[in-house]
Short mmCIF file of C-alpha atoms in Angstrom, two decimals:
data_model
loop_
_atom_site.label_atom_id
_atom_site.label_comp_id
_atom_site.label_asym_id
_atom_site.label_seq_id
_atom_site.Cartn_x
_atom_site.Cartn_y
_atom_site.Cartn_z
CA VAL A 123 -105.04 -10.94 -35.80
CA GLY A 124 -104.57 -12.06 -32.20
CA GLY A 125 -108.14 -11.49 -31.17
CA VAL A 126 -110.01 -8.28 -30.52
CA VAL A 127 -112.69 -7.62 -27.90
CA VAL A 128 -114.74 -4.43 -27.62
CA VAL A 129 -117.48 -3.84 -25.04
CA HIS A 130 -119.95 -1.13 -24.03
CA GLY A 131 -121.97 -0.45 -20.92
CA GLY A 132 -124.91 1.41 -22.46
CA ALA A 133 -125.31 4.81 -24.08
CA TRP A 134 -127.16 7.27 -21.87
CA ASP A 135 -126.73 10.24 -19.56
CA ILE A 136 -124.82 8.28 -16.93
CA PRO A 137 -124.93 10.07 -13.55
CA GLN A 138 -121.61 10.91 -11.99
CA HIS A 139 -121.97 8.46 -9.12
CA LEU A 140 -121.84 5.62 -11.67
CA TRP A 141 -118.88 6.88 -13.71
CA LYS A 142 -116.14 5.01 -11.83
CA ALA A 143 -118.05 1.73 -11.52
CA SER A 144 -119.07 1.88 -15.19
CA MET A 145 -115.51 2.49 -16.34
CA GLU A 146 -114.03 -0.25 -14.19
CA GLY A 147 -116.82 -2.59 -15.29
CA VAL A 148 -116.20 -2.28 -19.02
CA LYS A 149 -112.44 -2.55 -18.55
CA ALA A 150 -112.84 -5.78 -16.58
CA ALA A 151 -115.25 -7.20 -19.16
CA ALA A 152 -112.92 -6.41 -22.06
CA ARG A 153 -110.04 -8.08 -20.22
CA CYS A 154 -112.25 -11.09 -19.51
CA GLY A 155 -113.25 -11.53 -23.15
CA TYR A 156 -109.66 -11.04 -24.29
CA GLN A 157 -108.46 -13.77 -21.95
CA VAL A 158 -111.00 -16.13 -23.51
CA VAL A 159 -109.86 -15.50 -27.08
CA GLY A 160 -106.23 -15.42 -25.98
CA GLY A 161 -106.68 -18.88 -24.55
CA GLY A 162 -108.01 -20.18 -27.83
CA GLY A 163 -111.67 -19.66 -27.02
CA SER A 164 -114.21 -18.86 -29.69
CA ALA A 165 -115.76 -15.49 -30.40
CA VAL A 166 -119.08 -16.79 -29.07
CA GLU A 167 -117.45 -17.95 -25.84
CA ALA A 168 -115.77 -14.56 -25.47
CA VAL A 169 -118.89 -12.44 -25.98
CA GLU A 170 -120.80 -14.62 -23.54
CA ALA A 171 -118.08 -14.35 -20.89
CA ALA A 172 -117.72 -10.58 -21.25
CA VAL A 173 -121.45 -9.90 -21.22
CA MET A 174 -122.02 -12.21 -18.24
CA MET A 175 -119.48 -10.16 -16.32
CA LEU A 176 -121.38 -6.98 -17.22
CA GLU A 177 -124.72 -8.59 -16.32
CA ASP A 178 -123.35 -9.47 -12.88
CA ASN A 179 -122.26 -5.88 -12.27
CA PRO A 180 -125.06 -3.82 -10.65
CA ALA A 181 -123.71 -0.63 -12.23
CA PHE A 182 -125.25 -1.69 -15.54
CA ASP A 183 -128.84 -2.08 -16.73
CA ALA A 184 -128.71 -5.80 -17.49
CA GLY A 185 -128.96 -8.90 -15.33
CA THR A 186 -128.34 -7.72 -11.77
CA GLY A 187 -129.08 -3.99 -11.88
CA SER A 188 -131.85 -4.19 -14.45
CA VAL A 189 -134.40 -1.41 -14.36
CA LEU A 190 -138.04 -2.02 -13.43
CA THR A 191 -141.25 -2.15 -15.44
CA LEU A 192 -144.30 -0.13 -14.46
CA GLU A 193 -145.39 -3.20 -12.47
CA GLU A 194 -142.08 -3.17 -10.60
CA GLU A 195 -140.76 -6.33 -12.22
CA VAL A 196 -137.56 -7.14 -14.08
CA GLU A 197 -137.98 -8.23 -17.70
CA MET A 198 -134.75 -8.81 -19.60
CA ASP A 199 -133.77 -9.27 -23.24
CA ALA A 200 -130.56 -10.70 -24.70
CA LEU A 201 -129.04 -11.67 -28.02
CA VAL A 202 -126.07 -13.71 -29.16
CA MET A 203 -125.02 -13.91 -32.80
CA SER A 204 -122.22 -15.83 -34.45
CA GLY A 205 -120.80 -14.38 -37.65
CA ALA A 206 -119.54 -17.73 -38.88
CA GLY A 207 -122.91 -18.93 -40.09
CA LEU A 208 -125.24 -16.05 -39.17
CA GLN A 209 -126.60 -18.15 -36.31
CA ALA A 210 -128.50 -16.17 -33.68
CA GLY A 211 -130.25 -16.85 -30.39
CA ALA A 212 -132.27 -14.49 -28.25
CA VAL A 213 -134.59 -14.22 -25.29
CA ALA A 214 -137.15 -11.51 -24.65
CA ALA A 215 -138.98 -10.51 -21.48
CA ILE A 216 -137.31 -13.29 -19.53
CA LYS A 217 -137.54 -13.10 -15.74
CA ASN A 218 -135.69 -14.46 -12.73
CA VAL A 219 -132.47 -15.58 -14.40
CA LYS A 220 -129.09 -14.15 -13.51
CA ASN A 221 -127.58 -14.25 -17.00
CA PRO A 222 -130.02 -13.88 -19.91
CA VAL A 223 -127.11 -13.96 -22.39
CA LYS A 224 -126.40 -17.54 -21.36
CA VAL A 225 -129.98 -18.51 -22.21
CA ALA A 226 -129.73 -16.66 -25.53
CA ARG A 227 -126.69 -18.74 -26.44
CA LEU A 228 -128.59 -21.92 -25.52
CA VAL A 229 -131.44 -20.86 -27.82
CA MET A 230 -128.89 -20.43 -30.62
CA GLU A 231 -127.14 -23.74 -30.05
CA LYS A 232 -129.91 -26.05 -28.78
CA THR A 233 -132.99 -25.05 -30.77
CA PRO A 234 -133.89 -24.43 -34.41
CA HIS A 235 -135.36 -21.07 -33.34
CA VAL A 236 -133.94 -17.56 -33.04
CA MET A 237 -135.99 -16.10 -30.19
CA LEU A 238 -137.97 -17.35 -27.21
CA ALA A 239 -140.06 -14.91 -25.19
CA GLY A 240 -141.71 -14.65 -21.79
CA GLU A 241 -142.75 -17.81 -19.97
CA GLY A 242 -141.51 -19.95 -22.85
CA ALA A 243 -138.04 -18.52 -22.43
CA ASN A 244 -138.14 -19.20 -18.70
CA HIS A 245 -139.35 -22.77 -19.19
CA PHE A 246 -136.62 -23.35 -21.77
CA ALA A 247 -133.99 -21.96 -19.40
CA ALA A 248 -135.16 -24.21 -16.57
CA SER A 249 -135.16 -27.26 -18.84
CA HIS A 250 -131.51 -26.60 -19.64
CA GLY A 251 -130.44 -26.31 -16.03
CA ILE A 252 -130.48 -22.54 -15.67
CA THR A 253 -131.25 -21.77 -12.05
CA GLN A 254 -134.17 -19.46 -11.35
CA VAL A 255 -133.20 -16.72 -8.92
CA PRO A 256 -135.47 -14.73 -6.58
CA PRO A 257 -136.59 -11.57 -8.42
CA ASP A 258 -135.30 -9.30 -5.65
CA THR A 259 -131.72 -10.45 -6.24
CA LEU A 260 -131.75 -8.65 -9.61
CA VAL A 261 -133.11 -5.37 -8.24
CA THR A 262 -130.95 -2.56 -6.90
CA PRO A 263 -132.07 0.31 -4.67
CA TYR A 264 -131.21 2.68 -7.54
CA ALA A 265 -133.62 0.88 -9.87
CA LYS A 266 -136.43 1.24 -7.33
CA GLN A 267 -135.65 4.89 -6.78
CA GLU A 268 -135.55 5.63 -10.50
CA LEU A 269 -138.92 3.96 -11.08
CA GLU A 270 -140.56 6.02 -8.33
CA ILE A 271 -139.27 9.23 -9.88
CA MET A 272 -140.33 8.15 -13.38
CA LYS A 273 -143.83 7.33 -12.20
CA LYS A 274 -144.32 10.96 -11.28
CA TYR A 275 -143.90 12.03 -14.87
CA SER A 276 -144.85 9.22 -17.17
CA THR A 277 -146.91 6.15 -17.87
CA SER A 278 -145.24 5.25 -21.14
CA VAL A 279 -141.77 4.98 -22.60
CA ASP A 280 -142.54 7.43 -25.38
CA THR A 281 -143.64 10.10 -22.94
CA LEU A 282 -140.26 9.95 -21.26
CA PHE A 283 -138.67 11.23 -24.43
CA ASN A 284 -141.14 14.11 -24.76
CA VAL A 285 -140.77 15.56 -21.27
CA SER A 286 -138.40 18.43 -20.59
CA PRO A 287 -135.06 16.86 -19.61
CA GLN A 288 -134.85 19.13 -16.59
CA LYS A 289 -137.89 17.39 -15.10
CA LEU A 290 -136.53 13.87 -15.39
CA PRO A 291 -133.81 12.00 -13.56
CA GLN A 292 -130.87 10.84 -15.61
CA SER A 293 -132.44 7.80 -17.20
CA GLY A 294 -131.00 4.94 -19.15
CA HIS A 295 -132.45 3.07 -22.07
CA ASP A 296 -131.84 -0.09 -24.04
CA THR B 284 -127.74 -2.21 -21.73
CA VAL B 285 -124.41 -3.94 -22.15
CA GLY B 286 -122.79 -5.49 -25.18
CA CYS B 287 -119.71 -6.96 -26.77
CA ALA B 288 -118.27 -7.64 -30.22
CA VAL B 289 -115.38 -10.01 -30.79
CA LEU B 290 -113.01 -11.18 -33.49
CA ASP B 291 -111.31 -14.39 -32.38
CA THR B 292 -108.00 -15.89 -33.41
CA PHE B 293 -109.77 -18.10 -35.96
CA CYS B 294 -111.08 -14.93 -37.70
CA HIS B 295 -114.64 -15.61 -36.59
CA THR B 296 -116.84 -12.83 -35.26
CA ALA B 297 -119.63 -12.73 -32.67
CA CYS B 298 -121.69 -10.22 -30.78
CA ALA B 299 -123.86 -10.25 -27.69
CA THR B 300 -126.16 -7.65 -26.15
CA SER B 301 -128.17 -7.80 -22.93
CA THR B 302 -130.55 -5.37 -21.25
CA GLY B 303 -133.09 -4.76 -18.55
CA GLY B 304 -134.80 -2.35 -20.91
CA ILE B 305 -136.00 1.07 -19.92
CA THR B 306 -137.31 2.26 -16.59
CA ALA B 307 -141.11 2.23 -16.29
CA LYS B 308 -141.56 0.31 -19.51
CA MET B 309 -144.90 -1.27 -20.24
CA PRO B 310 -144.85 -4.93 -19.16
CA GLY B 311 -144.17 -7.04 -22.24
CA ARG B 312 -142.43 -4.25 -24.10
CA VAL B 313 -139.38 -5.46 -26.02
CA GLY B 314 -136.83 -3.11 -27.53
CA ASP B 315 -134.05 -3.65 -30.03
CA THR B 316 -131.70 -5.74 -27.92
CA PRO B 317 -132.86 -9.30 -28.73
CA VAL B 318 -133.53 -8.60 -32.40
CA PRO B 319 -130.76 -9.58 -34.84
CA GLY B 320 -130.02 -6.58 -37.04
CA ALA B 321 -131.22 -4.11 -34.41
CA GLY B 322 -129.53 -4.95 -31.07
CA GLY B 323 -126.56 -6.63 -32.70
CA TYR B 324 -125.28 -8.29 -35.82
CA ALA B 325 -122.33 -10.46 -36.75
CA ASP B 326 -121.16 -11.55 -40.18
CA ASP B 327 -117.68 -12.95 -40.68
CA GLN B 328 -117.57 -11.34 -44.10
CA VAL B 329 -117.80 -7.85 -42.53
CA GLY B 330 -117.58 -7.76 -38.73
CA ALA B 331 -119.63 -7.67 -35.54
CA VAL B 332 -121.65 -4.93 -33.84
CA SER B 333 -123.45 -4.44 -30.51
CA THR B 334 -125.79 -1.48 -30.16
CA THR B 335 -127.45 0.47 -27.34
CA GLY B 336 -129.93 3.33 -27.21
CA HIS B 337 -133.62 4.13 -27.55
CA GLY B 338 -134.90 0.68 -28.49
CA GLU B 339 -137.86 1.73 -30.58
CA SER B 340 -135.64 3.97 -32.70
CA LEU B 341 -132.99 1.28 -33.15
CA LEU B 342 -135.65 -1.19 -34.22
CA LYS B 343 -137.07 1.16 -36.83
CA VAL B 344 -133.74 1.67 -38.60
CA CYS B 345 -132.31 -1.84 -37.91
CA LEU B 346 -129.32 -0.03 -36.51
CA ALA B 347 -126.87 -2.93 -36.15
CA HIS B 348 -127.44 -4.12 -39.70
CA HIS B 349 -127.26 -0.55 -40.95
CA ILE B 350 -123.83 -0.24 -39.35
CA VAL B 351 -122.58 -3.54 -40.79
CA THR B 352 -123.86 -2.61 -44.23
CA THR B 353 -122.06 0.72 -43.99
CA MET B 354 -118.87 -1.01 -42.83
CA ALA B 355 -119.10 -3.27 -45.87
CA THR B 356 -118.63 -0.24 -48.12
CA GLY B 357 -115.11 0.14 -46.74
CA MET B 358 -115.83 3.11 -44.54
CA PRO B 359 -113.81 3.13 -41.27
CA VAL B 360 -115.67 1.37 -38.45
CA SER B 361 -116.16 4.37 -36.14
CA ASP B 362 -117.30 6.48 -39.08
CA SER B 363 -119.76 3.75 -40.07
CA ILE B 364 -121.27 3.80 -36.58
CA GLN B 365 -121.39 7.59 -36.49
CA ARG B 366 -123.00 7.77 -39.94
CA SER B 367 -125.64 5.21 -38.95
CA LEU B 368 -126.41 7.01 -35.69
CA GLU B 369 -126.83 10.26 -37.61
CA TYR B 370 -129.20 8.53 -40.01
CA MET B 371 -131.23 7.25 -37.07
CA GLY B 372 -131.29 10.70 -35.49
CA GLN B 373 -132.47 12.30 -38.72
CA ARG B 374 -135.14 9.71 -39.52
CA VAL B 375 -136.60 8.82 -36.13
CA SER B 376 -134.97 11.27 -33.68
CA GLY B 377 -133.45 8.55 -31.50
CA CYS B 378 -130.11 8.55 -29.72
CA GLY B 379 -127.77 5.68 -29.03
CA GLY B 380 -124.36 4.17 -29.50
CA ALA B 381 -122.53 1.09 -30.66
CA VAL B 382 -119.25 -0.78 -30.60
CA ALA B 383 -117.94 -2.85 -33.48
CA VAL B 384 -115.00 -4.81 -34.79
CA SER B 385 -114.33 -5.51 -38.44
CA ARG B 386 -113.18 -8.84 -39.88
CA CYS B 387 -109.72 -7.24 -40.14
CA GLY B 388 -109.64 -6.35 -36.44
CA GLU B 389 -110.38 -2.64 -36.78
CA VAL B 390 -112.28 -1.42 -33.71
CA GLY B 391 -114.90 1.31 -33.73
CA PHE B 392 -117.23 3.01 -31.28
CA ALA B 393 -119.46 6.08 -31.31
CA PHE B 394 -122.46 7.46 -29.46
CA THR B 395 -124.91 10.35 -29.71
CA THR B 396 -125.81 10.33 -26.00
CA PRO B 397 -123.88 12.31 -23.37
CA ARG B 398 -121.83 9.25 -22.38
CA MET B 399 -121.18 5.60 -23.18
CA PRO B 400 -118.59 3.56 -21.29
CA TRP B 401 -116.53 1.49 -23.73
CA ALA B 402 -113.35 -0.55 -23.61
CA TYR B 403 -111.45 -2.68 -26.04
CA ALA B 404 -108.54 -5.08 -25.83
CA LYS B 405 -106.26 -5.57 -28.81
CA ASP B 406 -102.57 -6.44 -29.18
CA ASN B 407 -102.36 -6.97 -25.40
CA GLN B 408 -103.37 -3.38 -24.76
CA LEU B 409 -106.51 -2.05 -23.13
CA HIS B 410 -108.16 1.17 -24.33
CA TYR B 411 -111.16 2.76 -22.69
CA GLY B 412 -113.29 5.85 -22.27
CA MET B 413 -116.75 7.14 -21.53
CA HIS B 414 -117.08 10.80 -22.43
CA PRO B 415 -117.18 12.35 -25.91
CA ARG B 416 -113.78 12.69 -27.61
CA GLU B 417 -112.06 10.34 -25.16
#
């Protein structure tokens, strides 16, 4: 097998204005990952490269373009897993980093742990040279708009799935 | 959410998944994405999977591991994903999707939401889609 790369950009009711950007985004990410494996790179290097490209694309809910919490902040989660030895690394509720997947890989490769969360994840990222970015650089106007609309209908995630779909904007999820 | 599953030229697999979560989530809420077996799973003996969807539902059924376990029975990859999504829908009413690659290089994808942009590269060809039945 000469290497295979498959990517997704999230399963949800994607609004039409994001269709083209979403499609171009996943195509570019698949090409990116394929170039890595084609050049002799490892599967871990390829998934990191492809997902970083998706994180940097504001059309997707990850990295730049992440949605907002009720307190109007960005909290991101990421996972990397290698099938060779079932090694895994993850971060949860990390803030102010451009590429959470990069930190997840560092957790996998530089610690004996599987997951670091919150401030601990941010401290770990900083100690490994990951630059902290201003929170606003991760937030898009669409994310702000969506939060304002959501606030009219809900104060919890579960409620969003119990409200008539006609009342809600087209919302993404994990 | 975004994600990727890879089989490299050394026949090793890997997956990665990343998310900003869900709009208006409670601060501190964590969904399936960072949890091995829920947001993704990779095992060279079977393949690699990256999932997306309603995080609480995916966590409850350990969706990624469910898919890999189903793939291990020999079921085609896309069918394994579809079967696992149906199980999730029946047991906890959640929707979602996933992409996967087997240790033999078979690619699969499926989703129970209105859309999921996907793309895969194999044999120097790019395939892609977003809507059902594409």
